[in-house]
Amino acid sequence: MKLAQFAASITVLVAPAFLACDDGTGPNLPTGTETAVVVNSIDLSITVFPTDTPTKTLAIGLAPTGSPVSVAARNNLVVVPMGFLAAAAIIDLRTGMVTTVPLPENSGATGAAFLNDSIVYVGNPNLNTVSRINVQSGTHEAEIDVGIYPQAIAVTVERILVMNAELDENFQPAREGVVSVIDPSSNSVVGSFSLGGFNPSAAEFRDGLLYIVNSGRFGMGDGSLSVVNPSTPDEIEHHVGFGEFPGDIAFDDAGDAYVSSFFYGIAVWDAAAESFVHPPDDPLVIGGHTTASGLGFDADGRLYSLAPGDCVSPGVVVRAEADLSFDREIEVGVCPIAIAFTHVQGP
């Protein structure tokens, strides 16, 4: 059954459970410190912790329903598209406030990226559009037609790059992925180009290029990596061999790309040599975990891998030091699916 669009933004104050904050002033996250934000899809929550004191975790509920699988963070604000709930949750990490911004009905809200401190773009895959949201006012400003099933977004200084999965009515890729290019000054599509792989799902910038993970067709083991020059814009390289349904990507300081998969864990790709350090059939294993729903690096080069487990009991974040030696497990919510990093600013 379709969910009705919210009539207005709903603001909720979530009771904080972080650092024994009793004075009602909010989560009291330390300012200027790097903070990790993990989306727990089944819990409908985020888990937040400073990277220098990861044992001090905070859980913030997002909404009574939804299916969140993506996140964007910038300074004090976190944006979580809510999936089948046609809305985006905006969380202020200084106060613990959650503001729910309604999106067009049947949005399927997935994928988000900040343009600046005020504007974030969110994908509406069920509608083949993206929405422009002002996070300061909590308002939906515009809806822009793009390709079929947009589910990931990347931002350059002058362009918004929207990754369209091109799925059919059975949610299978009908063709290779397509990237729509939006000019944010006019909120209009100014171009598009095709990728060499199916079902683009995540992207990361490195050395002026955009690396896009193509999850592929379920059961086909045809995950791949597209390299895009955002200045052209066009795909300049396409690499196969990324196995069954890769889903996330992050780079270490040396320039190696780490790619996560529920099915094999973590593959490592040397972008300069264009070859695997750890292919899917010989994945990087940290702390004995052989599956990963997402990953990322903090500013000190430590790797955080999301281990969802059975998605019934709480999952964990597996942290490795910069040399990839196991550091610790951090318990989070049920079915951790995405991670982002930000710095909380002072008042």
mmCIF file of C-alpha atoms in Angstrom, residues 35-321:
data_model
loop_
_atom_site.group_PDB
_atom_site.id
_atom_site.type_symbol
_atom_site.label_atom_id
_atom_site.label_comp_id
_atom_site.label_asym_id
_atom_site.label_seq_id
_atom_site.Cartn_x
_atom_site.Cartn_y
_atom_site.Cartn_z
ATOM 1 C CA THR A 35 31.961 11.725 14.100
ATOM 2 C CA ALA A 36 30.807 8.507 12.432
ATOM 3 C CA VAL A 37 27.149 8.098 11.458
ATOM 4 C CA VAL A 38 25.777 4.602 10.758
ATOM 5 C CA VAL A 39 22.316 3.980 9.269
ATOM 6 C CA ASN A 40 20.519 0.955 10.746
ATOM 7 C CA SER A 41 17.928 -0.046 8.161
ATOM 8 C CA ILE A 42 15.732 -2.386 10.217
ATOM 9 C CA ASP A 43 15.998 -0.314 13.414
ATOM 10 C CA LEU A 44 15.046 2.852 11.506
ATOM 11 C CA SER A 45 17.795 4.649 13.380
ATOM 12 C CA ILE A 46 21.280 6.042 13.173
ATOM 13 C CA THR A 47 24.127 5.213 15.531
ATOM 14 C CA VAL A 48 26.544 8.086 16.116
ATOM 15 C CA PHE A 49 29.955 8.035 17.801
ATOM 16 C CA PRO A 50 33.156 10.113 17.860
ATOM 17 C CA THR A 51 35.923 8.271 16.051
ATOM 18 C CA ASP A 52 38.378 8.962 18.872
ATOM 19 C CA THR A 53 36.011 7.501 21.526
ATOM 20 C CA PRO A 54 33.939 4.914 19.634
ATOM 21 C CA THR A 55 32.601 3.295 22.811
ATOM 22 C CA LYS A 56 30.425 6.372 23.445
ATOM 23 C CA THR A 57 27.569 5.670 21.064
ATOM 24 C CA LEU A 58 24.258 7.435 20.560
ATOM 25 C CA ALA A 59 21.164 5.933 18.904
ATOM 26 C CA ILE A 60 18.694 8.326 17.279
ATOM 27 C CA GLY A 61 15.380 7.104 15.890
ATOM 28 C CA LEU A 62 14.412 8.379 12.456
ATOM 29 C CA ALA A 63 10.739 7.576 11.833
ATOM 30 C CA PRO A 64 8.063 5.002 12.740
ATOM 31 C CA THR A 65 8.374 3.344 9.331
ATOM 32 C CA GLY A 66 10.556 3.351 6.227
ATOM 33 C CA SER A 67 13.453 1.525 4.581
ATOM 34 C CA PRO A 68 16.566 3.741 4.788
ATOM 35 C CA VAL A 69 19.700 2.511 2.996
ATOM 36 C CA SER A 70 21.711 5.696 2.328
ATOM 37 C CA VAL A 71 23.099 8.727 4.139
ATOM 38 C CA ALA A 72 24.788 12.086 3.574
ATOM 39 C CA ALA A 73 26.493 14.185 6.266
ATOM 40 C CA ARG A 74 27.929 17.699 6.353
ATOM 41 C CA ASN A 75 29.022 19.572 9.477
ATOM 42 C CA ASN A 76 26.224 19.199 12.059
ATOM 43 C CA LEU A 77 23.576 17.820 9.722
ATOM 44 C CA VAL A 78 22.825 14.306 8.534
ATOM 45 C CA VAL A 79 20.280 13.468 5.818
ATOM 46 C CA VAL A 80 18.759 9.994 5.552
ATOM 47 C CA PRO A 81 16.312 9.245 2.698
ATOM 48 C CA MET A 82 13.591 7.012 4.138
ATOM 49 C CA GLY A 83 12.924 4.567 1.287
ATOM 50 C CA PHE A 84 9.272 3.556 1.000
ATOM 51 C CA LEU A 85 8.375 6.385 3.385
ATOM 52 C CA ALA A 86 8.265 9.373 1.032
ATOM 53 C CA ALA A 87 10.457 11.591 3.159
ATOM 54 C CA ALA A 88 13.976 12.575 4.122
ATOM 55 C CA ALA A 89 15.035 12.726 7.767
ATOM 56 C CA ILE A 90 17.332 15.636 8.681
ATOM 57 C CA ILE A 91 19.198 15.134 11.946
ATOM 58 C CA ASP A 92 20.978 17.937 13.803
ATOM 59 C CA LEU A 93 23.824 16.269 15.686
ATOM 60 C CA ARG A 94 24.143 19.183 18.119
ATOM 61 C CA THR A 95 20.590 18.892 19.417
ATOM 62 C CA GLY A 96 19.342 15.423 18.512
ATOM 63 C CA MET A 97 16.434 16.992 16.613
ATOM 64 C CA VAL A 98 14.997 15.033 13.686
ATOM 65 C CA THR A 99 13.079 17.006 11.060
ATOM 66 C CA THR A 100 11.124 14.967 8.525
ATOM 67 C CA VAL A 101 10.765 16.644 5.136
ATOM 68 C CA PRO A 102 8.020 15.199 2.914
ATOM 69 C CA LEU A 103 8.908 14.140 -0.619
ATOM 70 C CA PRO A 104 6.554 13.442 -3.537
ATOM 71 C CA GLU A 105 4.231 10.499 -2.929
ATOM 72 C CA ASN A 106 5.735 7.069 -3.746
ATOM 73 C CA SER A 107 9.194 8.625 -3.931
ATOM 74 C CA GLY A 108 11.137 5.552 -2.807
ATOM 75 C CA ALA A 109 13.658 8.036 -1.370
ATOM 76 C CA THR A 110 17.188 6.662 -1.872
ATOM 77 C CA GLY A 111 20.557 8.363 -2.321
ATOM 78 C CA ALA A 112 21.583 11.822 -1.129
ATOM 79 C CA ALA A 113 24.415 14.321 -1.524
ATOM 80 C CA PHE A 114 25.052 17.831 -0.202
ATOM 81 C CA LEU A 115 25.697 20.657 -2.659
ATOM 82 C CA ASN A 116 26.565 23.111 0.133
ATOM 83 C CA ASP A 117 25.620 23.853 3.743
ATOM 84 C CA SER A 118 21.997 24.522 2.772
ATOM 85 C CA ILE A 119 21.110 22.287 -0.167
ATOM 86 C CA VAL A 120 20.953 18.513 -0.491
ATOM 87 C CA TYR A 121 19.727 16.443 -3.442
ATOM 88 C CA VAL A 122 17.760 13.222 -2.800
ATOM 89 C CA GLY A 123 16.832 10.520 -5.302
ATOM 90 C CA ASN A 124 13.215 9.489 -5.964
ATOM 91 C CA PRO A 125 13.763 6.170 -7.788
ATOM 92 C CA ASN A 126 10.076 5.269 -8.090
ATOM 93 C CA LEU A 127 9.397 8.581 -9.837
ATOM 94 C CA ASN A 128 12.560 8.898 -11.956
ATOM 95 C CA THR A 129 13.292 12.258 -10.354
ATOM 96 C CA VAL A 130 15.532 13.882 -7.768
ATOM 97 C CA SER A 131 14.420 16.394 -5.162
ATOM 98 C CA ARG A 132 16.239 19.509 -4.035
ATOM 99 C CA ILE A 133 15.853 20.096 -0.280
ATOM 100 C CA ASN A 134 16.852 23.107 1.794
ATOM 101 C CA VAL A 135 18.116 21.555 5.028
ATOM 102 C CA GLN A 136 18.184 24.896 6.863
ATOM 103 C CA SER A 137 14.493 25.606 6.331
ATOM 104 C CA GLY A 138 13.419 21.963 6.081
ATOM 105 C CA THR A 139 11.630 22.508 2.774
ATOM 106 C CA HIS A 140 11.322 20.666 -0.533
ATOM 107 C CA GLU A 141 12.277 23.205 -3.197
ATOM 108 C CA ALA A 142 12.184 21.414 -6.546
ATOM 109 C CA GLU A 143 11.738 18.085 -8.330
ATOM 110 C CA ILE A 144 13.856 17.333 -11.415
ATOM 111 C CA ASP A 145 13.252 14.630 -14.031
ATOM 112 C CA VAL A 146 16.293 12.411 -14.582
ATOM 113 C CA GLY A 147 16.800 8.832 -15.822
ATOM 114 C CA ILE A 148 15.121 5.620 -14.722
ATOM 115 C CA TYR A 149 15.496 4.659 -11.055
ATOM 116 C CA PRO A 150 18.006 7.181 -9.678
ATOM 117 C CA GLN A 151 19.561 5.715 -6.528
ATOM 118 C CA ALA A 152 22.922 7.427 -5.947
ATOM 119 C CA ILE A 153 24.151 11.009 -6.285
ATOM 120 C CA ALA A 154 27.571 12.674 -6.430
ATOM 121 C CA VAL A 155 28.333 16.390 -6.421
ATOM 122 C CA THR A 156 31.106 18.430 -8.032
ATOM 123 C CA VAL A 157 31.598 22.178 -7.731
ATOM 124 C CA GLU A 158 29.362 22.869 -10.729
ATOM 125 C CA ARG A 159 27.382 19.702 -11.412
ATOM 126 C CA ILE A 160 25.137 17.110 -9.782
ATOM 127 C CA LEU A 161 25.784 13.595 -11.120
ATOM 128 C CA VAL A 162 22.806 11.272 -10.679
ATOM 129 C CA MET A 163 23.320 7.535 -11.113
ATOM 130 C CA ASN A 164 20.285 5.869 -12.678
ATOM 131 C CA ALA A 165 19.998 2.084 -12.300
ATOM 132 C CA GLU A 166 17.673 1.745 -15.324
ATOM 133 C CA LEU A 167 15.610 -0.994 -13.634
ATOM 134 C CA ASP A 168 12.509 -2.542 -15.209
ATOM 135 C CA GLU A 169 9.160 -3.304 -13.556
ATOM 136 C CA ASN A 170 10.698 -6.413 -11.954
ATOM 137 C CA PHE A 171 13.547 -4.335 -10.479
ATOM 138 C CA GLN A 172 16.058 -5.925 -12.847
ATOM 139 C CA PRO A 173 18.470 -3.838 -14.941
ATOM 140 C CA ALA A 174 16.963 -3.301 -18.378
ATOM 141 C CA ARG A 175 20.210 -1.854 -19.714
ATOM 142 C CA GLU A 176 23.523 -0.441 -18.518
ATOM 143 C CA GLY A 177 23.391 2.415 -16.041
ATOM 144 C CA VAL A 178 23.021 6.045 -17.079
ATOM 145 C CA VAL A 179 24.325 9.183 -15.362
ATOM 146 C CA SER A 180 22.220 12.348 -15.558
ATOM 147 C CA VAL A 181 24.073 15.660 -15.223
ATOM 148 C CA ILE A 182 22.239 18.505 -13.455
ATOM 149 C CA ASP A 183 23.201 22.170 -13.412
ATOM 150 C CA PRO A 184 22.285 23.237 -9.855
ATOM 151 C CA SER A 185 22.014 26.893 -10.853
ATOM 152 C CA SER A 186 18.999 26.088 -13.037
ATOM 153 C CA ASN A 187 17.974 22.702 -11.595
ATOM 154 C CA SER A 188 17.881 21.324 -15.122
ATOM 155 C CA VAL A 189 19.466 18.283 -16.754
ATOM 156 C CA VAL A 190 22.194 19.466 -19.117
ATOM 157 C CA GLY A 191 23.422 16.073 -20.312
ATOM 158 C CA SER A 192 23.680 12.349 -19.711
ATOM 159 C CA PHE A 193 25.977 9.450 -20.554
ATOM 160 C CA SER A 194 25.944 5.669 -20.311
ATOM 161 C CA LEU A 195 28.113 3.457 -18.131
ATOM 162 C CA GLY A 196 29.628 0.107 -19.032
ATOM 163 C CA GLY A 197 28.059 -1.699 -16.072
ATOM 164 C CA PHE A 198 24.626 -2.507 -14.701
ATOM 165 C CA ASN A 199 22.910 -0.998 -11.671
ATOM 166 C CA PRO A 200 25.211 1.831 -10.455
ATOM 167 C CA SER A 201 24.777 2.090 -6.691
ATOM 168 C CA ALA A 202 27.610 4.078 -5.077
ATOM 169 C CA ALA A 203 30.412 6.451 -6.002
ATOM 170 C CA GLU A 204 33.513 8.093 -4.574
ATOM 171 C CA PHE A 205 35.806 10.836 -5.878
ATOM 172 C CA ARG A 206 39.570 10.326 -6.077
ATOM 173 C CA ASP A 207 42.183 12.491 -7.820
ATOM 174 C CA GLY A 208 39.569 14.394 -9.795
ATOM 175 C CA LEU A 209 37.814 11.266 -11.063
ATOM 176 C CA LEU A 210 34.561 9.637 -9.964
ATOM 177 C CA TYR A 211 34.640 5.896 -9.310
ATOM 178 C CA ILE A 212 31.205 4.277 -9.583
ATOM 179 C CA VAL A 213 30.373 0.817 -8.271
ATOM 180 C CA ASN A 214 27.958 -1.051 -10.539
ATOM 181 C CA SER A 215 26.194 -3.713 -8.446
ATOM 182 C CA GLY A 216 25.285 -5.716 -11.539
ATOM 183 C CA ARG A 217 22.440 -8.173 -12.060
ATOM 184 C CA PHE A 218 21.448 -10.235 -9.049
ATOM 185 C CA GLY A 219 22.842 -13.758 -9.288
ATOM 186 C CA MET A 220 25.016 -12.966 -12.314
ATOM 187 C CA GLY A 221 28.207 -12.026 -10.467
ATOM 188 C CA ASP A 222 28.820 -9.160 -12.889
ATOM 189 C CA GLY A 223 29.629 -6.309 -10.537
ATOM 190 C CA SER A 224 32.000 -3.763 -12.063
ATOM 191 C CA LEU A 225 33.703 -0.403 -11.608
ATOM 192 C CA SER A 226 33.245 2.635 -13.845
ATOM 193 C CA VAL A 227 35.721 5.510 -13.856
ATOM 194 C CA VAL A 228 34.200 8.837 -14.867
ATOM 195 C CA ASN A 229 35.812 12.142 -15.772
ATOM 196 C CA PRO A 230 33.297 14.620 -14.309
ATOM 197 C CA SER A 231 34.717 17.477 -16.373
ATOM 198 C CA THR A 232 33.850 15.887 -19.710
ATOM 199 C CA PRO A 233 31.625 14.240 -18.380
ATOM 200 C CA ASP A 234 31.956 10.656 -19.609
ATOM 201 C CA GLU A 235 33.059 7.168 -18.605
ATOM 202 C CA ILE A 236 36.753 6.782 -19.391
ATOM 203 C CA GLU A 237 37.360 3.281 -17.970
ATOM 204 C CA HIS A 238 35.287 0.227 -17.098
ATOM 205 C CA HIS A 239 36.655 -2.670 -15.043
ATOM 206 C CA VAL A 240 34.908 -6.018 -14.559
ATOM 207 C CA GLY A 241 35.484 -8.754 -11.988
ATOM 208 C CA PHE A 242 33.838 -7.227 -8.911
ATOM 209 C CA GLY A 243 31.675 -10.265 -8.306
ATOM 210 C CA GLU A 244 28.227 -10.604 -6.830
ATOM 211 C CA PHE A 245 26.439 -7.376 -5.983
ATOM 212 C CA PRO A 246 29.106 -4.967 -4.693
ATOM 213 C CA GLY A 247 27.457 -2.038 -2.979
ATOM 214 C CA ASP A 248 29.814 0.588 -1.553
ATOM 215 C CA ILE A 249 33.241 2.101 -2.194
ATOM 216 C CA ALA A 250 35.838 4.090 -0.237
ATOM 217 C CA PHE A 251 39.492 4.985 -0.837
ATOM 218 C CA ASP A 252 42.416 4.717 1.562
ATOM 219 C CA ASP A 253 45.198 7.304 1.684
ATOM 220 C CA ALA A 254 47.336 5.281 -0.737
ATOM 221 C CA GLY A 255 44.656 5.400 -3.416
ATOM 222 C CA ASP A 256 43.367 1.836 -3.179
ATOM 223 C CA ALA A 257 39.610 1.401 -3.560
ATOM 224 C CA TYR A 258 37.785 -0.781 -1.033
ATOM 225 C CA VAL A 259 34.522 -2.264 -2.283
ATOM 226 C CA SER A 260 31.969 -3.956 -0.035
ATOM 227 C CA SER A 261 29.575 -6.819 -0.765
ATOM 228 C CA PHE A 262 27.075 -8.764 1.316
ATOM 229 C CA PHE A 263 28.271 -11.846 -0.539
ATOM 230 C CA TYR A 264 32.066 -11.760 -0.231
ATOM 231 C CA GLY A 265 33.014 -8.971 2.162
ATOM 232 C CA ILE A 266 35.683 -6.534 0.974
ATOM 233 C CA ALA A 267 37.549 -6.436 -2.340
ATOM 234 C CA VAL A 268 40.529 -4.096 -2.715
ATOM 235 C CA TRP A 269 41.418 -2.493 -6.068
ATOM 236 C CA ASP A 270 44.660 -0.678 -6.883
ATOM 237 C CA ALA A 271 43.348 2.193 -8.984
ATOM 238 C CA ALA A 272 46.788 3.193 -10.279
ATOM 239 C CA ALA A 273 47.756 -0.321 -11.384
ATOM 240 C CA GLU A 274 44.181 -1.146 -12.448
ATOM 241 C CA SER A 275 44.356 -4.517 -10.718
ATOM 242 C CA PHE A 276 43.077 -6.260 -7.602
ATOM 243 C CA VAL A 277 45.004 -6.406 -4.357
ATOM 244 C CA HIS A 278 42.197 -8.555 -2.936
ATOM 245 C CA PRO A 279 39.759 -9.875 -5.561
ATOM 246 C CA PRO A 280 36.280 -11.086 -4.556
ATOM 247 C CA ASP A 281 37.501 -14.699 -4.361
ATOM 248 C CA ASP A 282 40.317 -13.663 -1.981
ATOM 249 C CA PRO A 283 38.719 -10.832 -0.004
ATOM 250 C CA LEU A 284 40.164 -8.777 2.793
ATOM 251 C CA VAL A 285 38.971 -10.319 6.081
ATOM 252 C CA ILE A 286 39.103 -8.292 9.287
ATOM 253 C CA GLY A 287 38.104 -9.750 12.625
ATOM 254 C CA GLY A 288 36.783 -12.888 10.964
ATOM 255 C CA HIS A 289 33.935 -11.081 9.159
ATOM 256 C CA THR A 290 33.268 -12.218 5.592
ATOM 257 C CA THR A 291 30.365 -9.949 4.682
ATOM 258 C CA ALA A 292 30.120 -6.170 4.471
ATOM 259 C CA SER A 293 27.082 -3.998 3.802
ATOM 260 C CA GLY A 294 29.045 -0.753 3.654
ATOM 261 C CA LEU A 295 32.386 0.793 4.543
ATOM 262 C CA GLY A 296 34.358 3.982 4.946
ATOM 263 C CA PHE A 297 37.587 5.542 6.226
ATOM 264 C CA ASP A 298 38.005 8.164 8.920
ATOM 265 C CA ALA A 299 40.494 11.033 8.747
ATOM 266 C CA ASP A 300 43.155 8.927 10.490
ATOM 267 C CA GLY A 301 42.971 6.226 7.814
ATOM 268 C CA ARG A 302 41.091 3.677 9.899
ATOM 269 C CA LEU A 303 38.713 1.387 8.014
ATOM 270 C CA TYR A 304 35.139 0.893 9.214
ATOM 271 C CA SER A 305 33.277 -2.094 7.767
ATOM 272 C CA LEU A 306 29.596 -2.740 8.473
ATOM 273 C CA ALA A 307 28.803 -6.320 9.510
ATOM 274 C CA PRO A 308 24.996 -6.689 9.468
ATOM 275 C CA GLY A 309 24.837 -10.271 10.718
ATOM 276 C CA ASP A 310 21.368 -11.784 10.377
ATOM 277 C CA CYS A 311 19.608 -8.381 10.394
ATOM 278 C CA VAL A 312 17.535 -9.606 13.345
ATOM 279 C CA SER A 313 19.944 -8.874 16.180
ATOM 280 C CA PRO A 314 22.213 -5.792 16.388
ATOM 281 C CA GLY A 315 25.058 -5.620 13.898
ATOM 282 C CA VAL A 316 28.550 -4.297 14.443
ATOM 283 C CA VAL A 317 31.006 -1.900 12.888
ATOM 284 C CA VAL A 318 34.368 -3.621 12.479
ATOM 285 C CA ARG A 319 37.222 -1.140 12.789
ATOM 286 C CA ALA A 320 40.740 -1.717 11.507
ATOM 287 C CA GLU A 321 43.789 0.447 12.063
#
